[in-house]
Amino acid sequence: MKIQLAHKFEDIVSVENLLEAWKEFICGKKNKKDVQEFPLALMDNIFSLHSDLFNHTYKHGGYQAFKINDPKPRDIHKATVRDRLLHRAIYRILYPFFDKTFIADSYSCRNGKGTHKAINQFRKYFYKVSQNNTRTCWVLKCDIRKFFANIDHEILSGLLKEYIPDENIIRLLENVIGSFASTRAGVGLPLGNLTSQLFVNIYMNKFDQFVKHGLKAKYYIRYADDFVILSENKKHLEDILESIENFLHKELKLELHSDKVSIETFSSGVDFLGMVNFSDHRILRTKTKRRMFKKLYLKHKLFQEGLIFKESFSQSAQSCKGMLKHCMGYAMVGEIEKIENEYS
C-alpha cells in the first residue's frame, strides 16, 4: 500500500496557511498591478477565501491567456491572484509529501534539482556505462508530445486518490484541475499554475516507477517531458522503446514526439537540456546561445533607454555567465564581459 498524506483539508484552507502562502506568493511580485490590489484589503480577502474554502463554496475562476517564446511559442494561462494564492497554499502542504515519493533522477520543478544537476548526472551515468569512456555508450532520448496539453484529468485524479485519503482535499484539487482544459474537456493543465508543476510530476511519477522498476533501467533521467536512458546495448534500447510507447499511451494517454526520439552514441554529441554533451566536454546548443545573446542585447537597449535599472541588466549578464560555467563557454563569457564594460 502506498504511503498516505497525513494532512487534512483544514490544514490547507486554514487562515494560518493562507497567510504563510501569501508571504511566499508576494515575493518578487510587489510591482505587479493585480498583486498590488489584493493586499489593500488583505485580511478581508484572506478571510473571504478561507470562508469559501471551508464552506465548500469556492469555485476556481478563469484565466488570462498570453503567449511567450521560450524559445518556441507557448500559451501561458494566468489565474487571478486569489486563485494563485490558493495554488501556493495547496503546494505548501502537498509538495513536501509528494517529493518524497519521486525518484532521485526526476529533476524538473523540485527543490535541490534543476537542469544543471540533471546534466551533471547525465555525464556521471555516461562514465559508468562506458566504464570511463572505454566502451560505447548509447543514449535513448525521448520527448513527450504536447505534454501539459495532454494531461488527462481523470487519470491525474486517480493518481492523487492513491495517496490522499481526505475526500475534501480531492474535491478541492479536482476543482483546480477542472478549471482549465486545452483542446477538449477533461484534458490539459495550464502552464501558469504552480500546482501544475507538482501535478505533472505526480502524473509522470507513474512512468518513472515503471522505467526504474518495470524496465529495470538503471541509468534513466527525466526533466519534465524530456528523458534519456543510457545503456551499453543499443538493441536493448530499441527493444524497450515499444514498451515505453505502450505504457505512455495506455496508462497516461501520452505520446512520444516522433521527430524527437533518437538512439545515438554519447560521443557523437547528445543534445539534452540545452547542452550538446560529448564524452570529454559539452557546449551550449547554438539556438540556446543565440537566444541568450538576443535577450542580453535587448536588456542592453532597455538599459540605455532608461527603461530598466542597471541591476536588471547586470543580473541577466551574471545569469548568462553562470550558465556558461557549466560548458565550454569561455569565449562567450569574455564577450559578455566586453558588453558589460562597454555599457557600464
Short mmCIF file of C-alpha atoms in Angstrom, two decimals:
data_model
loop_
_atom_site.label_atom_id
_atom_site.label_comp_id
_atom_site.label_asym_id
_atom_site.label_seq_id
_atom_site.Cartn_x
_atom_site.Cartn_y
_atom_site.Cartn_z
CA MET A 1 0.00 0.00 0.00
CA LYS A 2 1.27 3.47 -0.87
CA ILE A 3 2.06 5.93 1.89
CA GLN A 4 -0.81 8.30 2.66
CA LEU A 5 -0.88 12.05 3.14
CA ALA A 6 -1.42 12.76 6.83
CA HIS A 7 -2.53 16.37 6.37
CA LYS A 8 -6.21 17.21 6.38
CA PHE A 9 -8.30 19.62 4.31
CA GLU A 10 -8.33 22.07 7.23
CA ASP A 11 -4.52 22.29 7.10
CA ILE A 12 -4.66 23.61 3.54
CA VAL A 13 -7.51 26.10 3.97
CA SER A 14 -6.59 27.44 7.41
CA VAL A 15 -6.06 31.18 7.76
CA GLU A 16 -2.55 30.48 9.02
CA ASN A 17 -1.60 28.50 5.91
CA LEU A 18 -3.17 31.09 3.62
CA LEU A 19 -1.18 33.87 5.32
CA GLU A 20 2.07 31.92 5.01
CA ALA A 21 1.22 31.21 1.37
CA TRP A 22 0.70 34.94 0.81
CA LYS A 23 4.15 35.76 2.23
CA GLU A 24 5.71 33.33 -0.23
CA PHE A 25 3.50 34.38 -3.14
CA ILE A 26 4.21 38.10 -2.83
CA CYS A 27 7.99 37.72 -3.19
CA GLY A 28 9.14 39.31 -6.44
CA LYS A 29 5.62 40.37 -7.42
CA LYS A 30 5.09 43.58 -5.48
CA ASN A 31 5.26 45.70 -8.64
CA LYS A 32 2.51 43.76 -10.42
CA LYS A 33 -0.72 45.76 -10.63
CA ASP A 34 -3.07 42.86 -9.89
CA VAL A 35 -0.93 41.80 -6.94
CA GLN A 36 -0.82 45.35 -5.54
CA GLU A 37 -4.61 45.48 -5.29
CA PHE A 38 -5.04 42.31 -3.23
CA PRO A 39 -3.20 43.46 -0.04
CA LEU A 40 -5.22 46.71 0.12
CA ALA A 41 -7.77 44.60 1.98
CA LEU A 42 -5.53 41.65 2.74
CA MET A 43 -7.23 40.19 5.80
CA ASP A 44 -10.69 40.67 4.31
CA ASN A 45 -9.54 38.83 1.19
CA ILE A 46 -7.86 36.07 3.22
CA PHE A 47 -10.93 35.53 5.41
CA SER A 48 -13.23 35.59 2.39
CA LEU A 49 -11.15 32.92 0.64
CA HIS A 50 -10.95 30.88 3.83
CA SER A 51 -14.72 31.07 4.28
CA ASP A 52 -15.43 29.95 0.71
CA LEU A 53 -13.00 27.07 1.03
CA PHE A 54 -14.14 25.97 4.49
CA ASN A 55 -17.83 26.08 3.48
CA HIS A 56 -17.12 24.32 0.17
CA THR A 57 -18.49 27.22 -1.88
CA TYR A 58 -15.16 28.08 -3.52
CA LYS A 59 -15.11 27.97 -7.31
CA HIS A 60 -11.88 28.48 -9.25
CA GLY A 61 -12.03 31.46 -11.62
CA GLY A 62 -10.95 31.84 -15.23
CA TYR A 63 -7.59 32.59 -16.79
CA GLN A 64 -5.85 35.40 -18.64
CA ALA A 65 -4.14 33.95 -21.71
CA PHE A 66 -0.96 35.25 -23.32
CA LYS A 67 1.95 33.88 -25.37
CA ILE A 68 5.69 33.71 -24.72
CA ASN A 69 8.64 32.41 -26.73
CA ASP A 70 10.76 30.12 -24.56
CA PRO A 71 12.23 29.54 -27.17
CA LYS A 72 9.28 28.04 -29.02
CA PRO A 73 5.85 29.70 -28.73
CA ARG A 74 3.97 28.69 -25.57
CA ASP A 75 0.48 29.51 -24.37
CA ILE A 76 0.50 30.72 -20.76
CA HIS A 77 -2.68 30.99 -18.71
CA LYS A 78 -2.57 33.15 -15.58
CA ALA A 79 -5.19 32.74 -12.86
CA THR A 80 -6.42 35.53 -10.59
CA VAL A 81 -4.36 36.50 -7.54
CA ARG A 82 -6.99 34.87 -5.30
CA ASP A 83 -6.70 31.56 -7.12
CA ARG A 84 -2.91 31.73 -7.34
CA LEU A 85 -2.79 32.28 -3.58
CA LEU A 86 -4.75 29.07 -3.15
CA HIS A 87 -2.35 27.28 -5.51
CA ARG A 88 0.51 28.32 -3.23
CA ALA A 89 -1.39 27.18 -0.12
CA ILE A 90 -2.02 23.77 -1.72
CA TYR A 91 1.58 23.50 -2.88
CA ARG A 92 2.95 24.29 0.61
CA ILE A 93 1.18 21.25 2.05
CA LEU A 94 1.39 18.74 -0.80
CA TYR A 95 4.88 19.30 -2.25
CA PRO A 96 6.93 18.11 0.78
CA PHE A 97 4.89 14.90 0.90
CA PHE A 98 4.90 14.05 -2.81
CA ASP A 99 8.54 14.99 -3.31
CA LYS A 100 9.46 12.00 -1.11
CA THR A 101 7.62 9.66 -3.48
CA PHE A 102 9.57 10.77 -6.59
CA ILE A 103 12.66 9.02 -7.91
CA ALA A 104 16.04 10.68 -7.39
CA ASP A 105 16.55 11.23 -11.12
CA SER A 106 13.46 13.36 -11.72
CA TYR A 107 14.88 16.89 -11.93
CA SER A 108 12.15 19.31 -13.01
CA CYS A 109 10.48 21.75 -10.55
CA ARG A 110 12.00 20.19 -7.44
CA ASN A 111 13.99 21.76 -4.63
CA GLY A 112 17.69 21.00 -4.94
CA LYS A 113 17.36 19.69 -8.51
CA GLY A 114 17.27 21.58 -11.84
CA THR A 115 18.84 21.43 -15.31
CA HIS A 116 22.49 21.73 -14.25
CA LYS A 117 22.24 18.82 -11.82
CA ALA A 118 20.43 16.76 -14.45
CA ILE A 119 23.19 17.42 -16.99
CA ASN A 120 25.90 16.62 -14.43
CA GLN A 121 24.17 13.33 -13.61
CA PHE A 122 23.93 12.61 -17.34
CA ARG A 123 27.72 12.91 -17.54
CA LYS A 124 28.21 10.68 -14.46
CA TYR A 125 25.97 7.99 -15.93
CA PHE A 126 27.93 8.13 -19.19
CA TYR A 127 31.18 7.36 -17.36
CA LYS A 128 29.55 4.47 -15.52
CA VAL A 129 28.00 2.91 -18.63
CA SER A 130 31.11 3.47 -20.78
CA GLN A 131 33.43 2.34 -17.98
CA ASN A 132 35.31 5.64 -18.04
CA ASN A 133 34.96 6.09 -21.79
CA THR A 134 36.44 2.72 -22.72
CA ARG A 135 33.19 1.31 -24.16
CA THR A 136 30.45 2.68 -26.39
CA CYS A 137 27.56 4.30 -24.51
CA TRP A 138 24.22 4.50 -26.31
CA VAL A 139 21.56 7.05 -25.37
CA LEU A 140 17.83 6.74 -25.98
CA LYS A 141 16.46 10.29 -25.99
CA CYS A 142 12.71 11.00 -25.99
CA ASP A 143 10.34 13.94 -25.79
CA ILE A 144 6.62 13.75 -24.96
CA ARG A 145 4.32 15.43 -27.45
CA LYS A 146 2.35 18.44 -26.14
CA PHE A 147 2.96 17.41 -22.55
CA PHE A 148 0.89 19.84 -20.46
CA ALA A 149 -1.90 19.99 -23.04
CA ASN A 150 -2.46 16.22 -22.90
CA ILE A 151 -2.57 15.55 -19.15
CA ASP A 152 -5.78 13.58 -18.57
CA HIS A 153 -7.80 14.92 -15.62
CA GLU A 154 -9.40 11.58 -14.72
CA ILE A 155 -6.06 9.76 -14.66
CA LEU A 156 -4.49 12.54 -12.58
CA SER A 157 -7.37 12.45 -10.12
CA GLY A 158 -6.98 8.69 -9.78
CA LEU A 159 -3.27 9.05 -9.02
CA LEU A 160 -3.97 11.69 -6.37
CA LYS A 161 -6.55 9.44 -4.70
CA GLU A 162 -3.93 6.71 -4.30
CA TYR A 163 -2.06 8.99 -1.89
CA ILE A 164 -4.71 11.31 -0.45
CA PRO A 165 -7.45 9.76 1.74
CA ASP A 166 -9.17 13.07 2.58
CA GLU A 167 -12.08 13.44 0.15
CA ASN A 168 -12.35 17.18 0.76
CA ILE A 169 -8.78 17.66 -0.44
CA ILE A 170 -9.52 15.58 -3.51
CA ARG A 171 -12.59 17.69 -4.32
CA LEU A 172 -10.57 20.87 -3.93
CA LEU A 173 -7.81 19.55 -6.22
CA GLU A 174 -10.38 18.44 -8.79
CA ASN A 175 -11.84 21.97 -8.64
CA VAL A 176 -8.42 23.40 -9.53
CA ILE A 177 -7.68 20.75 -12.17
CA GLY A 178 -11.10 21.11 -13.76
CA SER A 179 -10.77 24.90 -14.05
CA PHE A 180 -8.82 24.50 -17.28
CA ALA A 181 -8.99 22.48 -20.48
CA SER A 182 -6.74 22.67 -23.53
CA THR A 183 -8.12 21.12 -26.70
CA ARG A 184 -11.09 19.32 -25.14
CA ALA A 185 -12.88 18.94 -21.81
CA GLY A 186 -11.09 16.89 -19.19
CA VAL A 187 -7.64 17.26 -20.71
CA GLY A 188 -4.76 19.69 -20.12
CA LEU A 189 -3.11 21.72 -17.37
CA PRO A 190 -2.25 25.45 -17.57
CA LEU A 191 1.47 26.25 -17.77
CA GLY A 192 0.99 29.26 -15.48
CA ASN A 193 -0.21 27.38 -12.37
CA LEU A 194 2.21 26.50 -9.57
CA THR A 195 0.07 23.43 -8.88
CA SER A 196 0.58 22.27 -12.48
CA GLN A 197 4.31 21.84 -11.80
CA LEU A 198 3.51 19.45 -8.97
CA PHE A 199 0.67 17.68 -10.77
CA VAL A 200 2.78 16.78 -13.83
CA ASN A 201 5.49 15.30 -11.59
CA ILE A 202 2.85 13.21 -9.81
CA TYR A 203 1.47 12.19 -13.21
CA MET A 204 4.88 11.23 -14.61
CA ASN A 205 5.98 9.53 -11.40
CA LYS A 206 3.94 6.53 -12.51
CA PHE A 207 6.05 6.38 -15.67
CA ASP A 208 9.28 6.96 -13.71
CA GLN A 209 8.47 4.00 -11.45
CA PHE A 210 7.69 1.83 -14.49
CA VAL A 211 11.02 2.68 -16.13
CA LYS A 212 13.03 2.11 -12.95
CA HIS A 213 11.25 -0.99 -11.64
CA GLY A 214 9.38 -2.39 -14.64
CA LEU A 215 12.06 -1.93 -17.28
CA LYS A 216 14.90 -2.07 -14.71
CA ALA A 217 16.52 0.96 -16.35
CA LYS A 218 19.38 1.86 -14.03
CA TYR A 219 20.57 4.93 -15.94
CA TYR A 220 17.44 7.00 -16.52
CA ILE A 221 16.98 10.78 -16.18
CA ARG A 222 13.82 12.82 -16.69
CA TYR A 223 13.34 16.59 -16.80
CA ALA A 224 9.65 17.47 -17.41
CA ASP A 225 8.78 15.95 -20.80
CA ASP A 226 12.39 15.13 -21.81
CA PHE A 227 14.03 11.90 -20.73
CA VAL A 228 17.07 9.77 -21.54
CA ILE A 229 18.11 6.19 -20.87
CA LEU A 230 21.76 5.16 -21.18
CA SER A 231 22.97 1.65 -22.00
CA GLU A 232 25.95 -0.17 -23.48
CA ASN A 233 23.47 -2.19 -25.57
CA LYS A 234 21.80 -0.41 -28.49
CA LYS A 235 19.41 -3.29 -29.19
CA HIS A 236 18.17 -3.21 -25.60
CA LEU A 237 17.19 0.44 -26.04
CA GLU A 238 15.48 -0.38 -29.33
CA ASP A 239 13.55 -3.19 -27.63
CA ILE A 240 12.31 -1.17 -24.65
CA LEU A 241 11.20 1.77 -26.81
CA GLU A 242 8.00 -0.05 -27.77
CA SER A 243 7.26 -0.81 -24.10
CA ILE A 244 7.76 2.86 -23.28
CA GLU A 245 5.39 3.97 -26.02
CA ASN A 246 2.75 1.41 -25.00
CA PHE A 247 2.90 2.38 -21.32
CA LEU A 248 2.61 6.10 -22.02
CA HIS A 249 -0.32 5.54 -24.37
CA LYS A 250 -2.28 3.02 -22.29
CA GLU A 251 -1.61 4.26 -18.77
CA LEU A 252 -1.20 8.03 -19.21
CA LYS A 253 -2.70 8.77 -22.65
CA LEU A 254 0.52 10.43 -23.75
CA GLU A 255 2.56 10.05 -26.94
CA LEU A 256 6.21 10.49 -27.81
CA HIS A 257 7.14 13.23 -30.25
CA SER A 258 8.15 11.10 -33.25
CA ASP A 259 10.65 13.67 -34.53
CA LYS A 260 12.41 13.86 -31.16
CA VAL A 261 13.11 10.18 -30.49
CA SER A 262 16.67 9.05 -31.17
CA ILE A 263 19.25 6.44 -30.21
CA GLU A 264 22.79 7.73 -30.60
CA THR A 265 26.21 7.35 -29.07
CA PHE A 266 27.16 9.75 -26.32
CA SER A 267 30.49 10.52 -28.03
CA SER A 268 28.67 11.75 -31.16
CA GLY A 269 27.11 14.56 -29.15
CA VAL A 270 23.73 14.26 -27.43
CA ASP A 271 21.56 17.37 -27.30
CA PHE A 272 19.94 17.33 -23.85
CA LEU A 273 18.53 20.26 -21.85
CA GLY A 274 20.14 22.98 -23.92
CA MET A 275 23.62 21.43 -23.94
CA VAL A 276 25.26 19.25 -26.59
CA ASN A 277 27.04 16.62 -24.50
CA PHE A 278 30.22 14.86 -25.67
CA SER A 279 32.42 12.33 -23.91
CA ASP A 280 35.04 14.90 -22.86
CA HIS A 281 33.17 18.22 -22.96
CA ARG A 282 29.82 19.92 -23.58
CA ILE A 283 28.85 23.02 -25.47
CA LEU A 284 25.85 25.30 -25.45
CA ARG A 285 23.27 24.49 -28.10
CA THR A 286 23.50 27.01 -30.97
CA LYS A 287 19.85 28.03 -30.63
CA THR A 288 20.28 28.48 -26.87
CA LYS A 289 23.35 30.67 -27.41
CA ARG A 290 21.54 32.85 -29.95
CA ARG A 291 18.53 33.22 -27.67
CA MET A 292 20.73 34.08 -24.70
CA PHE A 293 22.57 36.87 -26.52
CA LYS A 294 19.36 38.16 -28.09
CA LYS A 295 17.85 38.61 -24.62
CA LEU A 296 21.05 40.17 -23.31
CA TYR A 297 21.26 42.73 -26.13
CA LEU A 298 17.59 43.56 -25.58
CA LYS A 299 18.36 44.28 -21.92
CA HIS A 300 21.26 46.50 -23.07
CA LYS A 301 18.91 48.51 -25.25
CA LEU A 302 16.32 48.88 -22.49
CA PHE A 303 19.02 49.94 -20.02
CA GLN A 304 20.46 52.51 -22.43
CA GLU A 305 16.99 53.96 -22.98
CA GLY A 306 16.41 54.19 -19.24
CA LEU A 307 13.56 51.68 -19.27
CA ILE A 308 15.20 49.28 -16.80
CA PHE A 309 17.71 49.67 -13.98
CA LYS A 310 21.33 48.64 -14.36
CA GLU A 311 20.77 45.91 -11.76
CA SER A 312 18.36 44.15 -14.10
CA PHE A 313 20.92 44.14 -16.91
CA SER A 314 23.69 43.02 -14.53
CA GLN A 315 21.58 40.15 -13.19
CA SER A 316 20.95 38.93 -16.74
CA ALA A 317 24.66 39.09 -17.55
CA GLN A 318 25.57 37.16 -14.39
CA SER A 319 22.89 34.56 -15.15
CA CYS A 320 24.34 34.03 -18.63
CA LYS A 321 27.88 33.69 -17.27
CA GLY A 322 26.62 31.25 -14.66
CA MET A 323 25.14 29.06 -17.39
CA LEU A 324 28.36 29.14 -19.38
CA LYS A 325 30.37 27.87 -16.41
CA HIS A 326 28.71 24.50 -16.99
CA CYS A 327 30.09 24.11 -20.52
CA MET A 328 32.93 25.21 -22.80
CA GLY A 329 31.81 28.82 -22.94
CA TYR A 330 34.95 30.77 -22.04
CA ALA A 331 34.92 32.83 -25.25
CA MET A 332 31.27 33.74 -24.71
CA VAL A 333 31.98 34.77 -21.11
CA GLY A 334 34.60 37.15 -22.48
CA GLU A 335 32.10 38.51 -24.99
CA ILE A 336 29.56 39.15 -22.22
CA GLU A 337 32.18 40.91 -20.08
CA LYS A 338 33.09 43.07 -23.06
CA ILE A 339 29.46 44.10 -23.39
CA GLU A 340 29.27 44.80 -19.64
CA ASN A 341 32.32 47.06 -19.80
CA GLU A 342 31.03 48.86 -22.88
CA TYR A 343 27.71 49.67 -21.25
CA SER A 344 28.92 50.27 -17.69
#
